[in-house]
Amino acid sequence: MRFVYIVYTILVFAVSNNHGAEEEAVVNEQVKLEVKPADYQWTDFWLVRLIFNLLGYASVIFPAWIVIKYIRSSGYLDKGGHGCFYNVLKSCVQGQDADVNLGEDTEQTTQKSTIPGWLTLLICVAGLQGSYLTWGVLQERIMAHEYGKDENNPGEKFKNSQFLVFMNRILALITAWCIMSFSVQKPHTTPLYRYSYCSLSNIMSSWCQYEALKFVSFPTQVLAKASKIIPVMLMGKVVSNKTFEFYEYITAGMISLGVTVFLLSQGEESRGSAVTTASGVVILMGYMVFDSFTSNWQAELFNKHKMSSIQAMFGVNLFSCIFTSWSLIEQGGFLEASGFILKYSTFAYHVLLLSICSATGQLFIFYTISRFGAVIFTIIMTTRQALAILLSCMIYGHPVSFMGFVGIVIVFIALFLKIYAKARKVKKPVSSASEQRIGGSNKI
């Protein structure tokens, strides 16, 4: 009996030890996942950074709102005036007076354009795809990978997403200013303050896009961005009271379905690397809302004020630079970023190339929205999401399954259906108008 008791005691001890070891391993694994860097501070939490950013923007918006309201109530601009100060105030609050010959100039400019519509669309697609595919690769490199990492050094990630937004916008602002300085532009009648709405939403969508990579995997982010075409159409209904054809909803659903099939068809390795958290989901939802508002508000400005795409690019980026620079100064963001650049020279090269791609892409963004509308622009950018995943598979050797190929085919079929349906819709009124003219001449 004593022998049996001893054996039983040994077995119980061994099982409990093994169970304890398993629990300890699970705990250690959880600690590994949840452990934060040694230099992690409470101000690095995304919600805290967001609040600080919004406070920085509010410190610009609130005083500006008071000044604009005072100028309007005082009737200062109605009294008339001259000089630089008066013209600046009028441009910001009321907008410059429209030229009487503006409609004729615009009509003449349209007549001079001999480039077919399909070729213009093809150029826009190539420009957007090239710029933002490169931009996406750099974005993932900057936000999702460490700098200075080697066998003896764990490396360090860049944390300040707002600085990247500022760098993108300042180069785009300079680009727009140079183009406006060396080219003939139509008279600008849009009150500058109206750009601040889509500028703020553009800043927030870009910030959410960068910040989300800290919490979700790149495929998860791409999936959310690819599915935003439905929010864009819904936002168009709210902002501009737009109506959409049934085929537009069908093609939007097909594109979202195709991208979803492609992403979900990736192997277990891709799905296993996804670190989806509640914070990441909230940030991605914010991105979709802000980005949908931005494209629709810009389209509304183009329809109402008829400014050029370069003028819109300058106005949006002007306010973006004002908002982000003031917020960065208040938080010491420039000092933080400068220290990181001095420490890792590769980061400076990546940020410069990222900004160049962003500025080039914005040129195509504004022109595409003004020429083809927000939905066509979103379809192009949605297709880019699938190509971004495909490019990632080519660079990193990820296999593309048969269902992944099916997803890509669905996306491109939807795109061509959209273009075909839009072409038929444009062709019908022209044919009807021709028949009316022929009928009228017969009556005469």
Short mmCIF file of C-alpha atoms in Angstrom, two decimals:
data_model
loop_
_atom_site.label_atom_id
_atom_site.label_comp_id
_atom_site.label_asym_id
_atom_site.label_seq_id
_atom_site.Cartn_x
_atom_site.Cartn_y
_atom_site.Cartn_z
CA MET A 1 0.00 0.00 0.00
CA ARG A 2 2.76 2.36 0.87
CA PHE A 3 4.34 1.71 -2.55
CA VAL A 4 1.06 2.47 -4.31
CA TYR A 5 0.68 5.62 -2.27
CA ILE A 6 4.18 6.75 -3.20
CA VAL A 7 3.56 6.08 -6.92
CA TYR A 8 0.21 7.91 -6.75
CA THR A 9 1.86 10.87 -5.06
CA ILE A 10 4.58 11.00 -7.73
CA LEU A 11 2.01 10.85 -10.55
CA VAL A 12 -0.14 13.59 -9.04
CA PHE A 13 2.94 15.78 -8.56
CA ALA A 14 4.08 15.16 -12.15
CA VAL A 15 0.62 15.96 -13.60
CA SER A 16 0.25 19.09 -11.52
CA ASN A 17 3.76 20.16 -12.48
CA ASN A 18 2.99 19.60 -16.14
CA HIS A 19 -0.30 21.47 -15.87
CA GLY A 20 1.43 24.30 -14.07
CA ALA A 21 4.09 24.43 -16.74
CA GLU A 22 1.41 24.65 -19.44
CA GLU A 23 -0.35 27.44 -17.57
CA GLU A 24 2.96 29.21 -17.10
CA ALA A 25 3.68 28.87 -20.82
CA VAL A 26 0.27 30.32 -21.69
CA VAL A 27 0.78 33.18 -19.28
CA ASN A 28 4.24 33.84 -20.63
CA GLU A 29 2.85 33.83 -24.18
CA GLN A 30 0.15 36.29 -23.17
CA VAL A 31 2.71 38.46 -21.48
CA LYS A 32 4.78 38.38 -24.65
CA LEU A 33 1.80 39.55 -26.65
CA GLU A 34 0.74 42.18 -24.16
CA VAL A 35 4.12 43.45 -23.07
CA LYS A 36 4.86 46.97 -24.14
CA PRO A 37 8.20 48.50 -25.01
CA ALA A 38 10.28 49.86 -22.16
CA ASP A 39 9.88 53.41 -23.46
CA TYR A 40 6.09 53.08 -23.82
CA GLN A 41 4.24 55.97 -22.24
CA TRP A 42 0.57 56.64 -21.65
CA THR A 43 0.74 59.44 -24.22
CA ASP A 44 1.51 56.82 -26.89
CA PHE A 45 -1.97 55.36 -26.58
CA TRP A 46 -3.92 56.19 -29.75
CA LEU A 47 -6.93 57.72 -27.98
CA VAL A 48 -4.71 60.07 -25.99
CA ARG A 49 -2.85 61.13 -29.12
CA LEU A 50 -6.16 61.65 -30.90
CA ILE A 51 -7.44 63.89 -28.11
CA PHE A 52 -4.22 65.94 -28.16
CA ASN A 53 -4.45 66.25 -31.94
CA LEU A 54 -8.06 67.41 -31.80
CA LEU A 55 -7.24 69.93 -29.09
CA GLY A 56 -4.47 71.27 -31.31
CA TYR A 57 -6.85 71.62 -34.25
CA ALA A 58 -9.48 73.24 -32.01
CA SER A 59 -6.95 75.86 -30.88
CA VAL A 60 -6.82 76.97 -34.54
CA ILE A 61 -10.43 76.44 -35.56
CA PHE A 62 -12.13 78.16 -32.63
CA PRO A 63 -10.27 81.52 -32.87
CA ALA A 64 -10.65 81.47 -36.67
CA TRP A 65 -14.39 80.86 -36.32
CA ILE A 66 -14.69 83.86 -33.96
CA VAL A 67 -12.80 86.11 -36.40
CA ILE A 68 -14.89 85.01 -39.41
CA LYS A 69 -18.11 85.52 -37.49
CA TYR A 70 -17.03 89.01 -36.41
CA ILE A 71 -16.02 90.03 -39.94
CA ARG A 72 -19.38 88.92 -41.31
CA SER A 73 -21.44 90.58 -38.59
CA SER A 74 -19.47 93.85 -38.81
CA GLY A 75 -20.02 94.18 -42.56
CA TYR A 76 -16.36 95.04 -43.08
CA LEU A 77 -16.14 93.34 -46.46
CA ASP A 78 -19.36 94.97 -47.71
CA LYS A 79 -17.82 98.42 -47.32
CA GLY A 80 -15.23 97.65 -49.95
CA GLY A 81 -11.52 98.20 -49.73
CA HIS A 82 -8.14 97.65 -51.27
CA GLY A 83 -4.77 96.36 -50.27
CA CYS A 84 -3.30 93.01 -49.38
CA PHE A 85 -4.99 92.71 -45.98
CA TYR A 86 -8.47 93.31 -47.38
CA ASN A 87 -7.96 90.91 -50.28
CA VAL A 88 -6.70 88.15 -47.97
CA LEU A 89 -9.71 88.56 -45.66
CA LYS A 90 -12.09 88.55 -48.60
CA SER A 91 -10.49 85.42 -50.07
CA CYS A 92 -10.75 83.60 -46.76
CA VAL A 93 -14.25 84.64 -45.71
CA GLN A 94 -16.18 85.53 -48.85
CA GLY A 95 -14.16 84.52 -51.87
CA GLN A 96 -13.12 86.72 -54.76
CA ASP A 97 -15.71 88.04 -57.21
CA ALA A 98 -16.39 85.79 -60.19
CA ASP A 99 -15.15 86.95 -63.55
CA VAL A 100 -17.91 87.79 -66.01
CA ASN A 101 -16.11 85.80 -68.72
CA LEU A 102 -15.53 82.79 -66.49
CA GLY A 103 -18.13 80.65 -68.24
CA GLU A 104 -16.74 81.52 -71.69
CA ASP A 105 -13.18 80.77 -70.61
CA THR A 106 -14.23 77.47 -69.13
CA GLU A 107 -16.11 76.54 -72.28
CA GLN A 108 -13.14 77.44 -74.47
CA THR A 109 -10.82 75.41 -72.27
CA THR A 110 -13.14 72.43 -72.58
CA GLN A 111 -13.24 72.76 -76.34
CA LYS A 112 -9.44 72.88 -76.57
CA SER A 113 -9.14 69.52 -74.79
CA THR A 114 -8.69 66.92 -77.53
CA ILE A 115 -7.80 63.97 -75.27
CA PRO A 116 -10.55 61.31 -75.36
CA GLY A 117 -12.33 60.62 -72.10
CA TRP A 118 -11.25 56.97 -71.98
CA LEU A 119 -7.60 57.96 -72.41
CA THR A 120 -7.87 60.57 -69.65
CA LEU A 121 -9.38 57.96 -67.35
CA LEU A 122 -6.60 55.53 -68.23
CA ILE A 123 -3.95 58.16 -67.36
CA CYS A 124 -5.68 58.86 -64.04
CA VAL A 125 -5.80 55.14 -63.23
CA ALA A 126 -2.10 54.69 -64.04
CA GLY A 127 -1.10 57.76 -62.01
CA LEU A 128 -3.16 56.79 -58.98
CA GLN A 129 -2.06 53.17 -59.05
CA GLY A 130 1.64 53.93 -59.47
CA SER A 131 1.73 56.62 -56.80
CA TYR A 132 -0.29 54.86 -54.16
CA LEU A 133 1.05 51.34 -54.67
CA THR A 134 4.52 52.71 -53.91
CA TRP A 135 3.06 54.80 -51.10
CA GLY A 136 1.40 51.71 -49.59
CA VAL A 137 4.64 49.72 -49.54
CA LEU A 138 6.43 52.61 -47.82
CA GLN A 139 3.57 53.15 -45.39
CA GLU A 140 3.75 49.56 -44.19
CA ARG A 141 7.53 49.75 -43.93
CA ILE A 142 7.46 52.91 -41.81
CA MET A 143 4.63 52.02 -39.44
CA ALA A 144 4.82 48.23 -39.13
CA HIS A 145 8.57 47.58 -39.03
CA GLU A 146 11.40 48.60 -36.74
CA TYR A 147 14.33 50.80 -37.71
CA GLY A 148 17.85 49.84 -36.63
CA LYS A 149 16.87 46.25 -35.95
CA ASP A 150 19.63 43.64 -35.95
CA GLU A 151 20.75 40.60 -33.96
CA ASN A 152 21.80 42.70 -30.97
CA ASN A 153 19.21 45.47 -31.21
CA PRO A 154 15.42 45.00 -31.21
CA GLY A 155 15.02 48.23 -33.18
CA GLU A 156 12.52 51.03 -32.74
CA LYS A 157 9.23 51.91 -34.42
CA PHE A 158 8.18 55.42 -35.38
CA LYS A 159 5.13 56.44 -33.36
CA ASN A 160 4.01 59.89 -34.49
CA SER A 161 1.53 59.40 -37.34
CA GLN A 162 0.68 63.10 -37.44
CA PHE A 163 4.22 64.00 -38.51
CA LEU A 164 3.88 61.74 -41.56
CA VAL A 165 0.60 63.47 -42.43
CA PHE A 166 2.30 66.87 -42.16
CA MET A 167 5.22 65.83 -44.37
CA ASN A 168 2.84 64.55 -47.03
CA ARG A 169 0.79 67.75 -46.97
CA ILE A 170 3.67 70.26 -46.95
CA LEU A 171 5.22 68.78 -50.09
CA ALA A 172 1.81 68.65 -51.78
CA LEU A 173 1.25 72.31 -50.84
CA ILE A 174 4.58 73.34 -52.36
CA THR A 175 3.81 71.32 -55.50
CA ALA A 176 0.41 72.97 -55.93
CA TRP A 177 1.88 76.46 -55.35
CA CYS A 178 4.58 75.89 -57.99
CA ILE A 179 2.04 74.71 -60.55
CA MET A 180 -0.25 77.66 -59.85
CA SER A 181 2.67 80.08 -60.15
CA PHE A 182 3.79 78.84 -63.56
CA SER A 183 0.43 78.10 -65.19
CA VAL A 184 -2.71 80.06 -66.04
CA GLN A 185 -5.51 79.38 -63.58
CA LYS A 186 -9.15 80.45 -63.69
CA PRO A 187 -10.27 83.10 -61.14
CA HIS A 188 -10.64 81.51 -57.73
CA THR A 189 -14.03 82.33 -56.19
CA THR A 190 -14.20 79.70 -53.43
CA PRO A 191 -14.03 81.06 -49.86
CA LEU A 192 -10.86 79.51 -48.47
CA TYR A 193 -12.48 78.55 -45.18
CA ARG A 194 -14.66 76.02 -47.01
CA TYR A 195 -11.55 73.94 -47.69
CA SER A 196 -11.04 73.53 -43.95
CA TYR A 197 -13.91 71.02 -43.68
CA CYS A 198 -12.49 68.44 -46.09
CA SER A 199 -8.96 69.34 -44.96
CA LEU A 200 -9.75 68.34 -41.38
CA SER A 201 -11.49 65.13 -42.47
CA ASN A 202 -8.56 64.39 -44.80
CA ILE A 203 -6.11 64.79 -41.93
CA MET A 204 -8.17 62.52 -39.72
CA SER A 205 -8.56 59.81 -42.37
CA SER A 206 -4.81 59.83 -43.06
CA TRP A 207 -4.01 59.73 -39.35
CA CYS A 208 -6.40 56.80 -38.85
CA GLN A 209 -4.81 55.00 -41.77
CA TYR A 210 -1.31 55.28 -40.29
CA GLU A 211 -2.40 54.65 -36.72
CA ALA A 212 -4.42 51.54 -37.61
CA LEU A 213 -1.27 49.69 -38.64
CA LYS A 214 -0.23 49.68 -34.99
CA PHE A 215 -3.25 47.53 -34.10
CA VAL A 216 -4.30 45.57 -37.19
CA SER A 217 -2.49 43.69 -39.91
CA PHE A 218 -1.97 45.17 -43.35
CA PRO A 219 -4.53 42.81 -45.02
CA THR A 220 -7.15 43.82 -42.45
CA GLN A 221 -6.51 47.48 -43.16
CA VAL A 222 -6.71 46.91 -46.90
CA LEU A 223 -9.99 45.04 -46.52
CA ALA A 224 -11.53 47.95 -44.60
CA LYS A 225 -10.29 50.47 -47.18
CA ALA A 226 -11.55 48.35 -50.08
CA SER A 227 -15.02 48.12 -48.58
CA LYS A 228 -15.43 51.87 -48.17
CA ILE A 229 -17.21 52.35 -51.51
CA ILE A 230 -20.59 51.79 -49.84
CA PRO A 231 -19.93 54.49 -47.17
CA VAL A 232 -18.82 56.87 -49.95
CA MET A 233 -22.13 56.41 -51.77
CA LEU A 234 -24.09 56.82 -48.53
CA MET A 235 -22.09 59.93 -47.64
CA GLY A 236 -22.77 61.31 -51.12
CA LYS A 237 -26.47 60.93 -50.39
CA VAL A 238 -26.06 62.86 -47.11
CA VAL A 239 -23.63 65.59 -48.24
CA SER A 240 -24.81 66.24 -51.80
CA ASN A 241 -28.20 64.49 -51.88
CA LYS A 242 -26.94 62.37 -54.76
CA THR A 243 -28.92 59.57 -56.31
CA PHE A 244 -27.22 56.45 -57.62
CA GLU A 245 -28.30 53.97 -60.22
CA PHE A 246 -29.02 50.37 -59.31
CA TYR A 247 -25.97 49.16 -61.26
CA GLU A 248 -23.74 51.38 -59.15
CA TYR A 249 -24.82 49.56 -56.01
CA ILE A 250 -24.31 46.23 -57.79
CA THR A 251 -20.77 47.07 -58.93
CA ALA A 252 -19.92 48.48 -55.51
CA GLY A 253 -21.04 45.25 -53.90
CA MET A 254 -19.10 43.19 -56.45
CA ILE A 255 -15.88 45.11 -55.80
CA SER A 256 -16.21 44.71 -52.05
CA LEU A 257 -17.02 41.01 -52.54
CA GLY A 258 -14.05 40.44 -54.85
CA VAL A 259 -11.56 42.08 -52.52
CA THR A 260 -13.03 40.18 -49.57
CA VAL A 261 -12.73 36.85 -51.40
CA PHE A 262 -9.14 37.61 -52.35
CA LEU A 263 -8.11 38.55 -48.81
CA LEU A 264 -9.90 35.69 -47.11
CA SER A 265 -8.38 33.20 -49.54
CA GLN A 266 -4.90 33.86 -48.21
CA GLY A 267 -3.21 31.08 -46.33
CA GLU A 268 -3.28 30.37 -42.64
CA GLU A 269 0.00 32.23 -42.23
CA SER A 270 -1.59 35.50 -43.39
CA ARG A 271 -4.65 35.05 -41.22
CA GLY A 272 -2.58 34.00 -38.24
CA SER A 273 -0.54 37.18 -38.41
CA ALA A 274 -3.64 39.37 -38.08
CA VAL A 275 -3.69 41.19 -34.78
CA THR A 276 -7.16 42.65 -34.88
CA THR A 277 -8.16 44.57 -31.78
CA ALA A 278 -11.11 46.69 -30.76
CA SER A 279 -8.92 49.77 -31.08
CA GLY A 280 -7.99 48.85 -34.64
CA VAL A 281 -11.62 48.30 -35.62
CA VAL A 282 -12.64 51.68 -34.19
CA ILE A 283 -9.79 53.45 -35.97
CA LEU A 284 -10.64 51.79 -39.29
CA MET A 285 -14.28 52.79 -38.92
CA GLY A 286 -13.13 56.35 -38.33
CA TYR A 287 -10.99 56.16 -41.45
CA MET A 288 -13.92 55.07 -43.62
CA VAL A 289 -16.22 57.82 -42.29
CA PHE A 290 -13.66 60.62 -42.66
CA ASP A 291 -12.46 59.49 -46.07
CA SER A 292 -16.00 59.18 -47.39
CA PHE A 293 -16.82 62.71 -46.25
CA THR A 294 -13.60 64.08 -47.79
CA SER A 295 -14.20 62.82 -51.33
CA ASN A 296 -17.86 63.87 -51.35
CA TRP A 297 -17.19 67.33 -49.91
CA GLN A 298 -14.49 67.90 -52.54
CA ALA A 299 -16.89 66.83 -55.28
CA GLU A 300 -19.47 69.26 -53.90
CA LEU A 301 -16.92 72.10 -53.98
CA PHE A 302 -16.03 71.30 -57.59
CA ASN A 303 -19.67 71.29 -58.62
CA LYS A 304 -20.51 74.55 -56.85
CA HIS A 305 -17.42 76.71 -57.36
CA LYS A 306 -15.85 75.22 -60.51
CA MET A 307 -12.27 75.74 -59.29
CA SER A 308 -9.38 73.87 -60.83
CA SER A 309 -7.98 70.72 -59.26
CA ILE A 310 -4.69 72.51 -58.49
CA GLN A 311 -6.52 75.31 -56.67
CA ALA A 312 -8.39 72.73 -54.62
CA MET A 313 -5.16 70.90 -53.88
CA PHE A 314 -3.57 74.12 -52.66
CA GLY A 315 -6.56 75.08 -50.49
CA VAL A 316 -6.94 71.68 -48.82
CA ASN A 317 -3.23 71.25 -48.13
CA LEU A 318 -2.90 74.83 -46.88
CA PHE A 319 -5.30 74.14 -44.03
CA SER A 320 -3.85 70.68 -43.49
CA CYS A 321 -0.40 72.18 -42.94
CA ILE A 322 -1.80 74.83 -40.61
CA PHE A 323 -3.70 72.30 -38.50
CA THR A 324 -0.97 69.65 -38.26
CA SER A 325 1.97 72.03 -37.81
CA TRP A 326 0.30 73.88 -34.94
CA SER A 327 -0.68 70.61 -33.27
CA LEU A 328 2.86 69.23 -33.68
CA ILE A 329 4.37 72.39 -32.18
CA GLU A 330 2.08 72.14 -29.16
CA GLN A 331 2.97 68.47 -28.58
CA GLY A 332 6.68 68.71 -29.42
CA GLY A 333 6.19 66.43 -32.39
CA PHE A 334 8.80 68.12 -34.56
CA LEU A 335 11.49 67.55 -31.94
CA GLU A 336 10.48 63.90 -31.58
CA ALA A 337 10.58 63.33 -35.34
CA SER A 338 13.86 65.20 -35.77
CA GLY A 339 15.52 62.99 -33.18
CA PHE A 340 14.27 59.89 -34.97
CA ILE A 341 15.56 61.17 -38.33
CA LEU A 342 19.01 61.91 -36.88
CA LYS A 343 19.10 58.46 -35.35
CA TYR A 344 17.95 56.55 -38.46
CA SER A 345 18.87 58.12 -41.79
CA THR A 346 16.90 55.48 -43.71
CA PHE A 347 13.73 56.82 -42.13
CA ALA A 348 14.37 60.25 -43.69
CA TYR A 349 14.69 58.68 -47.14
CA HIS A 350 11.48 56.72 -46.67
CA VAL A 351 9.54 59.78 -45.50
CA LEU A 352 10.78 61.86 -48.45
CA LEU A 353 9.78 59.20 -50.97
CA LEU A 354 6.46 58.72 -49.17
CA SER A 355 5.75 62.46 -49.45
CA ILE A 356 6.63 62.55 -53.15
CA CYS A 357 4.24 59.69 -53.87
CA SER A 358 1.54 61.37 -51.80
CA ALA A 359 1.94 64.72 -53.61
CA THR A 360 1.86 63.06 -57.03
CA GLY A 361 -1.13 60.99 -56.01
CA GLN A 362 -3.02 64.07 -54.83
CA LEU A 363 -2.61 65.68 -58.25
CA PHE A 364 -4.42 62.71 -59.74
CA ILE A 365 -6.95 62.57 -56.89
CA PHE A 366 -8.23 66.12 -57.34
CA TYR A 367 -8.31 65.87 -61.11
CA THR A 368 -10.07 62.50 -61.07
CA ILE A 369 -12.75 63.67 -58.62
CA SER A 370 -13.37 66.89 -60.57
CA ARG A 371 -13.54 65.07 -63.91
CA PHE A 372 -15.18 61.73 -63.10
CA GLY A 373 -16.72 62.12 -59.61
CA ALA A 374 -16.20 60.54 -56.19
CA VAL A 375 -17.57 57.08 -57.00
CA ILE A 376 -15.31 56.51 -60.03
CA PHE A 377 -12.36 57.70 -57.96
CA THR A 378 -13.24 55.28 -55.17
CA ILE A 379 -13.55 52.39 -57.63
CA ILE A 380 -10.04 53.12 -58.92
CA MET A 381 -8.65 53.29 -55.41
CA THR A 382 -10.54 50.15 -54.37
CA THR A 383 -8.96 48.26 -57.26
CA ARG A 384 -5.62 49.54 -56.04
CA GLN A 385 -6.21 47.76 -52.73
CA ALA A 386 -6.35 44.37 -54.48
CA LEU A 387 -3.23 45.24 -56.47
CA ALA A 388 -1.47 46.26 -53.26
CA ILE A 389 -2.08 42.81 -51.79
CA LEU A 390 -1.00 41.22 -55.06
CA LEU A 391 2.20 43.29 -55.03
CA SER A 392 2.83 42.24 -51.46
CA CYS A 393 2.45 38.60 -52.49
CA MET A 394 4.97 39.08 -55.29
CA ILE A 395 7.51 40.85 -53.09
CA TYR A 396 7.27 38.56 -50.08
CA GLY A 397 6.49 35.33 -51.93
CA HIS A 398 2.96 34.79 -50.60
CA PRO A 399 1.10 32.24 -52.76
CA VAL A 400 -2.07 33.31 -54.57
CA SER A 401 -4.74 30.63 -54.39
CA PHE A 402 -7.40 29.94 -56.99
CA MET A 403 -10.02 31.76 -54.91
CA GLY A 404 -7.65 34.71 -54.65
CA PHE A 405 -7.46 34.85 -58.43
CA VAL A 406 -11.28 34.64 -58.58
CA GLY A 407 -11.49 37.63 -56.24
CA ILE A 408 -9.21 39.70 -58.50
CA VAL A 409 -11.31 38.77 -61.55
CA ILE A 410 -14.51 39.83 -59.75
CA VAL A 411 -13.00 43.24 -58.98
CA PHE A 412 -11.96 43.92 -62.56
CA ILE A 413 -15.24 42.65 -64.01
CA ALA A 414 -17.09 45.05 -61.71
CA LEU A 415 -14.83 47.90 -62.77
CA PHE A 416 -15.42 47.29 -66.49
CA LEU A 417 -19.17 46.89 -65.90
CA LYS A 418 -19.19 50.26 -64.16
CA ILE A 419 -17.37 51.97 -67.02
CA TYR A 420 -19.58 50.25 -69.63
CA ALA A 421 -22.83 51.18 -67.85
CA LYS A 422 -21.71 54.78 -67.40
CA ALA A 423 -20.77 55.04 -71.09
CA ARG A 424 -24.20 53.73 -72.14
CA LYS A 425 -25.91 56.20 -69.82
CA VAL A 426 -23.99 59.13 -71.31
CA LYS A 427 -24.61 57.93 -74.86
CA LYS A 428 -28.40 57.74 -74.57
CA PRO A 429 -29.06 61.46 -73.90
CA VAL A 430 -26.76 62.36 -76.79
CA SER A 431 -28.70 60.08 -79.13
CA SER A 432 -32.00 61.48 -77.92
CA ALA A 433 -30.79 65.04 -78.43
CA SER A 434 -29.68 64.21 -81.98
CA GLU A 435 -33.08 62.71 -82.79
CA GLN A 436 -34.82 65.83 -81.50
CA ARG A 437 -32.63 68.07 -83.64
CA ILE A 438 -33.33 65.94 -86.70
CA GLY A 439 -37.06 65.96 -85.98
CA GLY A 440 -37.03 69.70 -85.51
CA SER A 441 -35.31 70.34 -88.80
CA ASN A 442 -37.87 68.15 -90.60
CA LYS A 443 -40.67 70.25 -89.20
CA ILE A 444 -39.01 73.41 -90.51
#
